[in-house]
Amino acid sequence: MTYQTTVGWSLLTSGIVTLILYVLPGDSLWWGVGLLIAGLIILYVRRDDVSDAVGAVT
């Protein structure tokens, strides 16, 4: 079930990003790089939140 949810969210977000890149002005390469960096920052912040929550429980 987790696999299906992950694949579903991945497909949904890739579709949304494709539409965003289509609509945004300018070169889509730089928008793609910017979105990639934003995603990495979000994942890093999220990882810290999860480790803090696990540390609080234990």
mmCIF file with all atom_site columns, C-alpha atoms in Angstrom:
data_model
loop_
_atom_site.group_PDB
_atom_site.id
_atom_site.type_symbol
_atom_site.label_atom_id
_atom_site.label_alt_id
_atom_site.label_comp_id
_atom_site.label_asym_id
_atom_site.label_entity_id
_atom_site.label_seq_id
_atom_site.pdbx_PDB_ins_code
_atom_site.Cartn_x
_atom_site.Cartn_y
_atom_site.Cartn_z
_atom_site.occupancy
_atom_site.B_iso_or_equiv
_atom_site.pdbx_formal_charge
_atom_site.auth_seq_id
_atom_site.auth_comp_id
_atom_site.auth_asym_id
_atom_site.auth_atom_id
_atom_site.pdbx_PDB_model_num
ATOM 1  C CA . MET A 1 1  ? 0.000  0.000  0.000   1.00 0.00 ? 1  MET A CA 1
ATOM 2  C CA . THR A 1 2  ? 2.839  2.400  0.794   1.00 0.00 ? 2  THR A CA 1
ATOM 3  C CA . TYR A 1 3  ? 4.371  1.708  -2.615  1.00 0.00 ? 3  TYR A CA 1
ATOM 4  C CA . GLN A 1 4  ? 1.136  2.617  -4.407  1.00 0.00 ? 4  GLN A CA 1
ATOM 5  C CA . THR A 1 5  ? 0.829  5.818  -2.394  1.00 0.00 ? 5  THR A CA 1
ATOM 6  C CA . THR A 1 6  ? 4.426  6.793  -3.181  1.00 0.00 ? 6  THR A CA 1
ATOM 7  C CA . VAL A 1 7  ? 3.981  6.105  -6.893  1.00 0.00 ? 7  VAL A CA 1
ATOM 8  C CA . GLY A 1 8  ? 0.705  8.016  -6.896  1.00 0.00 ? 8  GLY A CA 1
ATOM 9  C CA . TRP A 1 9  ? 2.208  11.089 -5.222  1.00 0.00 ? 9  TRP A CA 1
ATOM 10 C CA . SER A 1 10 ? 5.236  10.917 -7.518  1.00 0.00 ? 10 SER A CA 1
ATOM 11 C CA . LEU A 1 11 ? 3.084  10.864 -10.643 1.00 0.00 ? 11 LEU A CA 1
ATOM 12 C CA . LEU A 1 12 ? 0.826  13.614 -9.333  1.00 0.00 ? 12 LEU A CA 1
ATOM 13 C CA . THR A 1 13 ? 3.679  15.936 -8.427  1.00 0.00 ? 13 THR A CA 1
ATOM 14 C CA . SER A 1 14 ? 5.543  15.289 -11.679 1.00 0.00 ? 14 SER A CA 1
ATOM 15 C CA . GLY A 1 15 ? 2.377  16.201 -13.581 1.00 0.00 ? 15 GLY A CA 1
ATOM 16 C CA . ILE A 1 16 ? 1.963  19.388 -11.564 1.00 0.00 ? 16 ILE A CA 1
ATOM 17 C CA . VAL A 1 17 ? 5.615  20.344 -12.127 1.00 0.00 ? 17 VAL A CA 1
ATOM 18 C CA . THR A 1 18 ? 5.238  19.702 -15.863 1.00 0.00 ? 18 THR A CA 1
ATOM 19 C CA . LEU A 1 19 ? 2.250  22.057 -15.987 1.00 0.00 ? 19 LEU A CA 1
ATOM 20 C CA . ILE A 1 20 ? 4.095  24.684 -13.940 1.00 0.00 ? 20 ILE A CA 1
ATOM 21 C CA . LEU A 1 21 ? 7.118  24.525 -16.265 1.00 0.00 ? 21 LEU A CA 1
ATOM 22 C CA . TYR A 1 22 ? 4.807  24.884 -19.271 1.00 0.00 ? 22 TYR A CA 1
ATOM 23 C CA . VAL A 1 23 ? 3.152  28.013 -17.864 1.00 0.00 ? 23 VAL A CA 1
ATOM 24 C CA . LEU A 1 24 ? 6.204  29.800 -16.416 1.00 0.00 ? 24 LEU A CA 1
ATOM 25 C CA . PRO A 1 25 ? 8.036  32.256 -18.651 1.00 0.00 ? 25 PRO A CA 1
ATOM 26 C CA . GLY A 1 26 ? 11.680 31.821 -19.525 1.00 0.00 ? 26 GLY A CA 1
ATOM 27 C CA . ASP A 1 27 ? 13.861 28.778 -19.862 1.00 0.00 ? 27 ASP A CA 1
ATOM 28 C CA . SER A 1 28 ? 12.338 25.717 -18.233 1.00 0.00 ? 28 SER A CA 1
ATOM 29 C CA . LEU A 1 29 ? 15.808 24.367 -17.388 1.00 0.00 ? 29 LEU A CA 1
ATOM 30 C CA . TRP A 1 30 ? 16.403 27.058 -14.755 1.00 0.00 ? 30 TRP A CA 1
ATOM 31 C CA . TRP A 1 31 ? 12.884 26.663 -13.359 1.00 0.00 ? 31 TRP A CA 1
ATOM 32 C CA . GLY A 1 32 ? 13.504 22.906 -13.155 1.00 0.00 ? 32 GLY A CA 1
ATOM 33 C CA . VAL A 1 33 ? 16.786 23.441 -11.323 1.00 0.00 ? 33 VAL A CA 1
ATOM 34 C CA . GLY A 1 34 ? 15.064 25.865 -8.946  1.00 0.00 ? 34 GLY A CA 1
ATOM 35 C CA . LEU A 1 35 ? 12.236 23.434 -8.240  1.00 0.00 ? 35 LEU A CA 1
ATOM 36 C CA . LEU A 1 36 ? 14.759 20.639 -7.694  1.00 0.00 ? 36 LEU A CA 1
ATOM 37 C CA . ILE A 1 37 ? 16.649 22.735 -5.141  1.00 0.00 ? 37 ILE A CA 1
ATOM 38 C CA . ALA A 1 38 ? 13.379 23.706 -3.433  1.00 0.00 ? 38 ALA A CA 1
ATOM 39 C CA . GLY A 1 39 ? 12.411 20.028 -3.236  1.00 0.00 ? 39 GLY A CA 1
ATOM 40 C CA . LEU A 1 40 ? 15.753 19.087 -1.713  1.00 0.00 ? 40 LEU A CA 1
ATOM 41 C CA . ILE A 1 41 ? 15.411 21.839 0.885   1.00 0.00 ? 41 ILE A CA 1
ATOM 42 C CA . ILE A 1 42 ? 11.899 20.657 1.756   1.00 0.00 ? 42 ILE A CA 1
ATOM 43 C CA . LEU A 1 43 ? 13.101 17.051 2.087   1.00 0.00 ? 43 LEU A CA 1
ATOM 44 C CA . TYR A 1 44 ? 15.997 18.147 4.319   1.00 0.00 ? 44 TYR A CA 1
ATOM 45 C CA . VAL A 1 45 ? 13.726 20.212 6.577   1.00 0.00 ? 45 VAL A CA 1
ATOM 46 C CA . ARG A 1 46 ? 11.180 17.404 6.709   1.00 0.00 ? 46 ARG A CA 1
ATOM 47 C CA . ARG A 1 47 ? 13.885 14.892 7.669   1.00 0.00 ? 47 ARG A CA 1
ATOM 48 C CA . ASP A 1 48 ? 14.969 17.097 10.557  1.00 0.00 ? 48 ASP A CA 1
ATOM 49 C CA . ASP A 1 49 ? 11.364 17.398 11.757  1.00 0.00 ? 49 ASP A CA 1
ATOM 50 C CA . VAL A 1 50 ? 10.955 13.623 11.716  1.00 0.00 ? 50 VAL A CA 1
ATOM 51 C CA . SER A 1 51 ? 14.205 13.014 13.601  1.00 0.00 ? 51 SER A CA 1
ATOM 52 C CA . ASP A 1 52 ? 13.222 15.613 16.223  1.00 0.00 ? 52 ASP A CA 1
ATOM 53 C CA . ALA A 1 53 ? 9.815  13.972 16.653  1.00 0.00 ? 53 ALA A CA 1
ATOM 54 C CA . VAL A 1 54 ? 11.367 10.510 17.026  1.00 0.00 ? 54 VAL A CA 1
ATOM 55 C CA . GLY A 1 55 ? 13.864 11.912 19.527  1.00 0.00 ? 55 GLY A CA 1
ATOM 56 C CA . ALA A 1 56 ? 11.035 13.446 21.582  1.00 0.00 ? 56 ALA A CA 1
ATOM 57 C CA . VAL A 1 57 ? 9.163  10.140 21.733  1.00 0.00 ? 57 VAL A CA 1
ATOM 58 C CA . THR A 1 58 ? 12.172 8.085  22.859  1.00 0.00 ? 58 THR A CA 1
#
